[in-house]
Amino acid sequence: DAGVIQSPRHEVTEMGQEVTLRCKPISGHDYLFWYRQTMMRGLELLIYFNNNVPIDDSGMPEDRFSAKMPNASFSTLKIQPSEPRDSAVYFCASSRHFDRAMNTEAFFGQGTRLTVV
Amino acid sequence: AQKVTQAQTEISVVEKEDVTLDCVYETRDTTYYLFWYKQPPSGELVFLIRRNSFDEQNEISGRYSWNFQKSTSSFNFTITASQVVDSAVYFCALSEMGSGNTGKLIFGQGTTLQVKP
């Protein structure tokens, strides 16, 4: 399997512009997670989906952030309008439903480094 | 409340030394999982190990070993005979099983390990 695939790897945009980050989870995984990593706050969960349905978006910082999962193989995280404080590395991860007999840990993509100037 | 504490911000050792990374967690759940992830300089998050709250048996994998002690709420990670390639940021993480998955993670702040030749 190719693993979790994120695009783009790097994004530089100007303040006020819309930014869309993309993620393709591992086939067969029914959970998808978006995390953000910053120096100040570390790694924090923004939102996660189960079977394409958003389950917990309590980590989404503001209404400027939105996430969708239109099908089992694709998700987007959108920031509109972007601000310099949104600069961070955004990770997408996927996992199976919990099963003690199986390896159900989350696998992470390589991340998107976002810089808002 | 759930919390993961990695008190060591940075550790520097010389190659071939043994090093232990500390992790202390807090949770009110009786069923949970603990994880260690590695983030090398290239930036991706690499899964290392998962332990569940019912299994306190220590684990060894090559030069890596993990010591899980529920009595002290600790899940420490030891690298034996460290190598330069072990240089990375190491994250300890907690997942409570109420969400039905192991991808909803609470991360510690990470420990940066530098192994000098």
PDB file of C-alpha atoms in Angstrom:
ATOM      1  CA  ASP A   1       0.000   0.000   0.000  1.00  0.00           C
ATOM      2  CA  ALA A   2       1.217   3.511  -0.768  1.00  0.00           C
ATOM      3  CA  GLY A   3       0.372   4.857   2.663  1.00  0.00           C
ATOM      4  CA  VAL A   4      -1.429   8.084   3.414  1.00  0.00           C
ATOM      5  CA  ILE A   5      -0.807  10.583   0.636  1.00  0.00           C
ATOM      6  CA  GLN A   6      -0.967  14.306   1.210  1.00  0.00           C
ATOM      7  CA  SER A   7      -0.674  17.146  -1.247  1.00  0.00           C
ATOM      8  CA  PRO A   8       0.881  19.559  -1.637  1.00  0.00           C
ATOM      9  CA  ARG A   9       3.988  18.907   0.459  1.00  0.00           C
ATOM     10  CA  HIS A  10       4.686  22.604   0.722  1.00  0.00           C
ATOM     11  CA  GLU A  11       2.390  25.565   0.279  1.00  0.00           C
ATOM     12  CA  VAL A  12       3.229  29.236   0.492  1.00  0.00           C
ATOM     13  CA  THR A  13       0.347  31.653   0.214  1.00  0.00           C
ATOM     14  CA  GLU A  14      -0.477  35.232   0.970  1.00  0.00           C
ATOM     15  CA  MET A  15      -2.656  36.267   3.847  1.00  0.00           C
ATOM     16  CA  GLY A  16      -6.281  36.326   2.874  1.00  0.00           C
ATOM     17  CA  GLN A  17      -6.007  33.637   0.223  1.00  0.00           C
ATOM     18  CA  GLU A  18      -7.866  30.350   0.307  1.00  0.00           C
ATOM     19  CA  VAL A  19      -5.777  27.246   0.944  1.00  0.00           C
ATOM     20  CA  THR A  20      -6.858  23.669   0.308  1.00  0.00           C
ATOM     21  CA  LEU A  21      -4.938  20.701   1.639  1.00  0.00           C
ATOM     22  CA  ARG A  22      -5.625  17.241   0.298  1.00  0.00           C
ATOM     23  CA  CYS A  23      -5.408  13.739   1.693  1.00  0.00           C
ATOM     24  CA  LYS A  24      -5.845  10.235   0.374  1.00  0.00           C
ATOM     25  CA  PRO A  25      -6.121   7.692   3.232  1.00  0.00           C
ATOM     26  CA  ILE A  26      -4.968   4.102   3.165  1.00  0.00           C
ATOM     27  CA  SER A  27      -7.477   1.919   1.365  1.00  0.00           C
ATOM     28  CA  GLY A  28      -9.700   0.044   3.793  1.00  0.00           C
ATOM     29  CA  HIS A  29      -9.238   2.494   6.642  1.00  0.00           C
ATOM     30  CA  ASP A  30     -12.510   3.901   7.866  1.00  0.00           C
ATOM     31  CA  TYR A  31     -11.144   6.669  10.084  1.00  0.00           C
ATOM     32  CA  LEU A  32      -9.431   9.804   8.840  1.00  0.00           C
ATOM     33  CA  PHE A  33      -7.790  12.445  11.020  1.00  0.00           C
ATOM     34  CA  TRP A  34      -6.416  15.927  10.463  1.00  0.00           C
ATOM     35  CA  TYR A  35      -3.705  17.100  12.842  1.00  0.00           C
ATOM     36  CA  ARG A  36      -1.760  20.351  13.058  1.00  0.00           C
ATOM     37  CA  GLN A  37       1.765  20.695  14.374  1.00  0.00           C
ATOM     38  CA  THR A  38       3.146  24.010  15.618  1.00  0.00           C
ATOM     39  CA  MET A  39       6.027  24.893  17.882  1.00  0.00           C
ATOM     40  CA  MET A  40       3.709  26.509  20.406  1.00  0.00           C
ATOM     41  CA  ARG A  41       0.948  23.895  20.599  1.00  0.00           C
ATOM     42  CA  GLY A  42       2.652  20.738  19.396  1.00  0.00           C
ATOM     43  CA  LEU A  43       0.531  18.104  17.651  1.00  0.00           C
ATOM     44  CA  GLU A  44      -3.182  18.656  18.034  1.00  0.00           C
ATOM     45  CA  LEU A  45      -6.190  16.965  16.513  1.00  0.00           C
ATOM     46  CA  LEU A  46      -8.365  19.243  14.406  1.00  0.00           C
ATOM     47  CA  ILE A  47     -11.106  16.918  13.185  1.00  0.00           C
ATOM     48  CA  TYR A  48     -11.761  13.301  12.420  1.00  0.00           C
ATOM     49  CA  PHE A  49     -14.126  11.333  10.222  1.00  0.00           C
ATOM     50  CA  ASN A  50     -15.593   7.850  10.438  1.00  0.00           C
ATOM     51  CA  ASN A  51     -16.933   6.383   7.219  1.00  0.00           C
ATOM     52  CA  ASN A  52     -16.769   9.848   5.635  1.00  0.00           C
ATOM     53  CA  VAL A  53     -18.865  11.454   8.383  1.00  0.00           C
ATOM     54  CA  PRO A  54     -17.306  14.118  10.637  1.00  0.00           C
ATOM     55  CA  ILE A  55     -17.383  12.828  14.204  1.00  0.00           C
ATOM     56  CA  ASP A  56     -15.485  15.386  16.236  1.00  0.00           C
ATOM     57  CA  ASP A  57     -14.511  18.829  14.987  1.00  0.00           C
ATOM     58  CA  SER A  58     -13.921  20.370  18.384  1.00  0.00           C
ATOM     59  CA  GLY A  59     -10.281  20.960  17.534  1.00  0.00           C
ATOM     60  CA  MET A  60     -11.007  23.154  14.525  1.00  0.00           C
ATOM     61  CA  PRO A  61      -9.690  26.525  15.621  1.00  0.00           C
ATOM     62  CA  GLU A  62     -12.080  28.862  13.844  1.00  0.00           C
ATOM     63  CA  ASP A  63     -14.825  29.044  11.265  1.00  0.00           C
ATOM     64  CA  ARG A  64     -12.155  29.854   8.720  1.00  0.00           C
ATOM     65  CA  PHE A  65     -11.266  26.151   8.847  1.00  0.00           C
ATOM     66  CA  SER A  66     -13.448  23.532   7.195  1.00  0.00           C
ATOM     67  CA  ALA A  67     -12.944  19.887   6.277  1.00  0.00           C
ATOM     68  CA  LYS A  68     -14.783  17.528   4.006  1.00  0.00           C
ATOM     69  CA  MET A  69     -14.628  13.893   3.073  1.00  0.00           C
ATOM     70  CA  PRO A  70     -16.754  13.370  -0.048  1.00  0.00           C
ATOM     71  CA  ASN A  71     -15.742   9.718  -0.381  1.00  0.00           C
ATOM     72  CA  ALA A  72     -13.678   7.030   1.307  1.00  0.00           C
ATOM     73  CA  SER A  73     -10.530   7.888  -0.597  1.00  0.00           C
ATOM     74  CA  PHE A  74     -10.345  11.659  -0.371  1.00  0.00           C
ATOM     75  CA  SER A  75     -10.490  14.454   2.160  1.00  0.00           C
ATOM     76  CA  THR A  76      -9.777  18.175   2.111  1.00  0.00           C
ATOM     77  CA  LEU A  77      -8.934  20.733   4.749  1.00  0.00           C
ATOM     78  CA  LYS A  78      -9.668  24.277   3.674  1.00  0.00           C
ATOM     79  CA  ILE A  79      -8.650  27.560   5.260  1.00  0.00           C
ATOM     80  CA  GLN A  80     -10.446  30.649   4.026  1.00  0.00           C
ATOM     81  CA  PRO A  81      -9.173  33.295   4.496  1.00  0.00           C
ATOM     82  CA  SER A  82      -5.722  32.225   5.598  1.00  0.00           C
ATOM     83  CA  GLU A  83      -3.728  34.136   8.202  1.00  0.00           C
ATOM     84  CA  PRO A  84      -0.028  34.062   9.149  1.00  0.00           C
ATOM     85  CA  ARG A  85      -0.842  32.273  12.423  1.00  0.00           C
ATOM     86  CA  ASP A  86      -2.153  29.335  10.384  1.00  0.00           C
ATOM     87  CA  SER A  87       1.416  28.573   9.353  1.00  0.00           C
ATOM     88  CA  ALA A  88       2.099  25.025  10.524  1.00  0.00           C
ATOM     89  CA  VAL A  89       2.555  21.472   9.349  1.00  0.00           C
ATOM     90  CA  TYR A  90      -0.760  19.766   8.723  1.00  0.00           C
ATOM     91  CA  PHE A  91      -0.865  15.993   8.946  1.00  0.00           C
ATOM     92  CA  CYS A  92      -3.501  13.632   7.710  1.00  0.00           C
ATOM     93  CA  ALA A  93      -3.729  10.157   9.256  1.00  0.00           C
ATOM     94  CA  SER A  94      -5.946   7.133   8.799  1.00  0.00           C
ATOM     95  CA  SER A  95      -6.747   4.020  10.778  1.00  0.00           C
ATOM     96  CA  ARG A  96      -9.061   1.039  10.904  1.00  0.00           C
ATOM     97  CA  HIS A  97     -11.834   0.642  13.429  1.00  0.00           C
ATOM     98  CA  PHE A  98     -10.457  -0.612  16.700  1.00  0.00           C
ATOM     99  CA  ASP A  99      -9.885  -4.348  16.885  1.00  0.00           C
ATOM    100  CA  ARG A 100      -7.673  -5.756  19.598  1.00  0.00           C
ATOM    101  CA  ALA A 101      -6.646  -8.602  17.314  1.00  0.00           C
ATOM    102  CA  MET A 102      -5.451  -6.342  14.539  1.00  0.00           C
ATOM    103  CA  ASN A 103      -3.011  -3.540  14.135  1.00  0.00           C
ATOM    104  CA  THR A 104      -5.251  -0.514  14.151  1.00  0.00           C
ATOM    105  CA  GLU A 105      -2.810   2.258  14.879  1.00  0.00           C
ATOM    106  CA  ALA A 106      -2.973   5.473  12.913  1.00  0.00           C
ATOM    107  CA  PHE A 107      -0.655   5.928   9.976  1.00  0.00           C
ATOM    108  CA  PHE A 108       0.361   9.442   9.078  1.00  0.00           C
ATOM    109  CA  GLY A 109       1.017  11.135   5.791  1.00  0.00           C
ATOM    110  CA  GLN A 110       4.172  13.121   5.226  1.00  0.00           C
ATOM    111  CA  GLY A 111       2.442  16.372   6.058  1.00  0.00           C
ATOM    112  CA  THR A 112       1.873  19.660   4.292  1.00  0.00           C
ATOM    113  CA  ARG A 113       4.040  22.539   5.437  1.00  0.00           C
ATOM    114  CA  LEU A 114       1.911  25.656   5.118  1.00  0.00           C
ATOM    115  CA  THR A 115       3.428  29.126   5.219  1.00  0.00           C
ATOM    116  CA  VAL A 116       1.125  32.132   5.142  1.00  0.00           C
ATOM    117  CA  VAL A 117       2.937  35.400   4.486  1.00  0.00           C
TER     118      VAL A 117
ATOM    119  CA  ALA B   1      -8.651  14.969  31.704  1.00  0.00           C
ATOM    120  CA  GLN B   2      -6.263  13.245  29.368  1.00  0.00           C
ATOM    121  CA  LYS B   3      -2.703  14.396  29.270  1.00  0.00           C
ATOM    122  CA  VAL B   4       0.681  13.142  28.161  1.00  0.00           C
ATOM    123  CA  THR B   5       3.832  14.626  29.608  1.00  0.00           C
ATOM    124  CA  GLN B   6       7.293  14.238  28.199  1.00  0.00           C
ATOM    125  CA  ALA B   7       9.385  16.185  30.656  1.00  0.00           C
ATOM    126  CA  GLN B   8      12.614  15.885  28.672  1.00  0.00           C
ATOM    127  CA  THR B   9      12.610  18.509  25.962  1.00  0.00           C
ATOM    128  CA  GLU B  10      16.008  17.646  24.538  1.00  0.00           C
ATOM    129  CA  ILE B  11      18.512  14.879  25.140  1.00  0.00           C
ATOM    130  CA  SER B  12      21.982  14.670  23.684  1.00  0.00           C
ATOM    131  CA  VAL B  13      24.063  11.495  23.835  1.00  0.00           C
ATOM    132  CA  VAL B  14      27.133  10.119  22.175  1.00  0.00           C
ATOM    133  CA  GLU B  15      26.760   7.193  19.827  1.00  0.00           C
ATOM    134  CA  LYS B  16      26.567   3.773  21.520  1.00  0.00           C
ATOM    135  CA  GLU B  17      25.202   5.216  24.742  1.00  0.00           C
ATOM    136  CA  ASP B  18      21.880   3.952  26.034  1.00  0.00           C
ATOM    137  CA  VAL B  19      19.134   6.532  26.401  1.00  0.00           C
ATOM    138  CA  THR B  20      15.694   6.470  28.010  1.00  0.00           C
ATOM    139  CA  LEU B  21      12.873   8.761  27.014  1.00  0.00           C
ATOM    140  CA  ASP B  22      10.267   9.323  29.695  1.00  0.00           C
ATOM    141  CA  CYS B  23       6.514   9.490  29.245  1.00  0.00           C
ATOM    142  CA  VAL B  24       3.874  10.009  31.916  1.00  0.00           C
ATOM    143  CA  TYR B  25       0.185   9.984  31.114  1.00  0.00           C
ATOM    144  CA  GLU B  26      -3.106  10.869  32.764  1.00  0.00           C
ATOM    145  CA  THR B  27      -6.467   9.349  31.949  1.00  0.00           C
ATOM    146  CA  ARG B  28      -9.653   8.403  33.735  1.00  0.00           C
ATOM    147  CA  ASP B  29     -10.396   5.586  31.312  1.00  0.00           C
ATOM    148  CA  THR B  30      -9.581   2.030  32.268  1.00  0.00           C
ATOM    149  CA  THR B  31      -9.158   1.025  28.616  1.00  0.00           C
ATOM    150  CA  TYR B  32      -6.617   2.928  26.588  1.00  0.00           C
ATOM    151  CA  TYR B  33      -3.670   2.580  24.284  1.00  0.00           C
ATOM    152  CA  LEU B  34      -0.245   4.150  24.460  1.00  0.00           C
ATOM    153  CA  PHE B  35       1.986   4.806  21.494  1.00  0.00           C
ATOM    154  CA  TRP B  36       5.405   6.019  20.542  1.00  0.00           C
ATOM    155  CA  TYR B  37       5.965   7.790  17.231  1.00  0.00           C
ATOM    156  CA  LYS B  38       9.250   8.954  15.738  1.00  0.00           C
ATOM    157  CA  GLN B  39       9.619  12.141  13.698  1.00  0.00           C
ATOM    158  CA  PRO B  40      12.956  12.182  11.874  1.00  0.00           C
ATOM    159  CA  PRO B  41      14.369  15.389  10.384  1.00  0.00           C
ATOM    160  CA  SER B  42      12.499  14.661   7.166  1.00  0.00           C
ATOM    161  CA  GLY B  43       9.289  15.406   9.064  1.00  0.00           C
ATOM    162  CA  GLU B  44       7.067  12.366   8.743  1.00  0.00           C
ATOM    163  CA  LEU B  45       5.575  10.613  11.764  1.00  0.00           C
ATOM    164  CA  VAL B  46       6.563   6.980  12.013  1.00  0.00           C
ATOM    165  CA  PHE B  47       4.689   4.554  14.249  1.00  0.00           C
ATOM    166  CA  LEU B  48       6.968   2.593  16.592  1.00  0.00           C
ATOM    167  CA  ILE B  49       4.819   0.746  19.117  1.00  0.00           C
ATOM    168  CA  ARG B  50       1.340   0.353  20.578  1.00  0.00           C
ATOM    169  CA  ARG B  51       0.555  -1.006  24.040  1.00  0.00           C
ATOM    170  CA  ASN B  52      -2.865  -1.523  25.572  1.00  0.00           C
ATOM    171  CA  SER B  53      -3.817  -0.850  29.146  1.00  0.00           C
ATOM    172  CA  PHE B  54      -4.351  -4.538  29.887  1.00  0.00           C
ATOM    173  CA  ASP B  55      -0.885  -5.624  28.923  1.00  0.00           C
ATOM    174  CA  GLU B  56       1.961  -4.431  31.098  1.00  0.00           C
ATOM    175  CA  GLN B  57       4.444  -6.829  29.615  1.00  0.00           C
ATOM    176  CA  ASN B  58       7.540  -4.991  28.516  1.00  0.00           C
ATOM    177  CA  GLU B  59       8.532  -5.260  24.907  1.00  0.00           C
ATOM    178  CA  ILE B  60      11.825  -5.382  23.095  1.00  0.00           C
ATOM    179  CA  SER B  61      12.365  -4.859  19.406  1.00  0.00           C
ATOM    180  CA  GLY B  62      15.983  -4.882  18.408  1.00  0.00           C
ATOM    181  CA  ARG B  63      17.668  -1.936  20.103  1.00  0.00           C
ATOM    182  CA  TYR B  64      14.328  -0.541  21.248  1.00  0.00           C
ATOM    183  CA  SER B  65      12.547  -1.486  24.443  1.00  0.00           C
ATOM    184  CA  TRP B  66       9.507  -0.159  26.241  1.00  0.00           C
ATOM    185  CA  ASN B  67       8.620  -0.229  29.916  1.00  0.00           C
ATOM    186  CA  PHE B  68       4.929   0.189  30.740  1.00  0.00           C
ATOM    187  CA  GLN B  69       4.008   0.661  34.410  1.00  0.00           C
ATOM    188  CA  LYS B  70       0.393   1.401  35.242  1.00  0.00           C
ATOM    189  CA  SER B  71       1.242   1.997  38.899  1.00  0.00           C
ATOM    190  CA  THR B  72       3.222   5.081  37.942  1.00  0.00           C
ATOM    191  CA  SER B  73       1.297   5.882  34.721  1.00  0.00           C
ATOM    192  CA  SER B  74       4.500   5.716  32.751  1.00  0.00           C
ATOM    193  CA  PHE B  75       5.470   4.321  29.382  1.00  0.00           C
ATOM    194  CA  ASN B  76       9.187   4.823  28.937  1.00  0.00           C
ATOM    195  CA  PHE B  77      11.221   4.116  25.831  1.00  0.00           C
ATOM    196  CA  THR B  78      14.845   2.987  25.858  1.00  0.00           C
ATOM    197  CA  ILE B  79      17.229   2.917  22.945  1.00  0.00           C
ATOM    198  CA  THR B  80      20.206   0.684  23.534  1.00  0.00           C
ATOM    199  CA  ALA B  81      23.514   1.436  21.824  1.00  0.00           C
ATOM    200  CA  SER B  82      22.179   4.562  20.178  1.00  0.00           C
ATOM    201  CA  GLN B  83      23.108   5.444  16.620  1.00  0.00           C
ATOM    202  CA  VAL B  84      23.216   8.718  14.732  1.00  0.00           C
ATOM    203  CA  VAL B  85      20.179   7.583  12.720  1.00  0.00           C
ATOM    204  CA  ASP B  86      18.172   7.564  15.955  1.00  0.00           C
ATOM    205  CA  SER B  87      18.352  11.363  16.023  1.00  0.00           C
ATOM    206  CA  ALA B  88      14.753  12.531  15.830  1.00  0.00           C
ATOM    207  CA  VAL B  89      11.860  13.886  17.827  1.00  0.00           C
ATOM    208  CA  TYR B  90      10.024  11.149  19.694  1.00  0.00           C
ATOM    209  CA  PHE B  91       6.390  11.507  20.676  1.00  0.00           C
ATOM    210  CA  CYS B  92       4.465   9.567  23.246  1.00  0.00           C
ATOM    211  CA  ALA B  93       0.695   9.501  22.699  1.00  0.00           C
ATOM    212  CA  LEU B  94      -2.479   8.282  24.396  1.00  0.00           C
ATOM    213  CA  SER B  95      -5.689   7.029  22.838  1.00  0.00           C
ATOM    214  CA  GLU B  96      -8.801   6.345  24.863  1.00  0.00           C
ATOM    215  CA  MET B  97     -11.016   3.629  23.470  1.00  0.00           C
ATOM    216  CA  GLY B  98     -14.311   5.391  23.906  1.00  0.00           C
ATOM    217  CA  SER B  99     -14.025   6.765  20.392  1.00  0.00           C
ATOM    218  CA  GLY B 100     -13.760   3.275  18.903  1.00  0.00           C
ATOM    219  CA  ASN B 101     -10.446   3.940  17.232  1.00  0.00           C
ATOM    220  CA  THR B 102      -6.805   4.414  18.060  1.00  0.00           C
ATOM    221  CA  GLY B 103      -6.200   7.408  15.873  1.00  0.00           C
ATOM    222  CA  LYS B 104      -7.689  10.046  18.142  1.00  0.00           C
ATOM    223  CA  LEU B 105      -4.435  10.777  19.892  1.00  0.00           C
ATOM    224  CA  ILE B 106      -3.290  13.035  22.670  1.00  0.00           C
ATOM    225  CA  PHE B 107       0.369  13.717  22.063  1.00  0.00           C
ATOM    226  CA  GLY B 108       3.086  14.722  24.448  1.00  0.00           C
ATOM    227  CA  GLN B 109       5.244  17.679  23.547  1.00  0.00           C
ATOM    228  CA  GLY B 110       7.980  15.441  22.206  1.00  0.00           C
ATOM    229  CA  THR B 111      11.591  14.790  23.142  1.00  0.00           C
ATOM    230  CA  THR B 112      14.309  15.785  20.715  1.00  0.00           C
ATOM    231  CA  LEU B 113      17.074  13.214  20.742  1.00  0.00           C
ATOM    232  CA  GLN B 114      20.424  14.101  19.275  1.00  0.00           C
ATOM    233  CA  VAL B 115      22.944  11.306  18.905  1.00  0.00           C
ATOM    234  CA  LYS B 116      26.430  12.569  18.223  1.00  0.00           C
ATOM    235  CA  PRO B 117      29.048  10.461  16.456  1.00  0.00           C
TER     236      PRO B 117
END
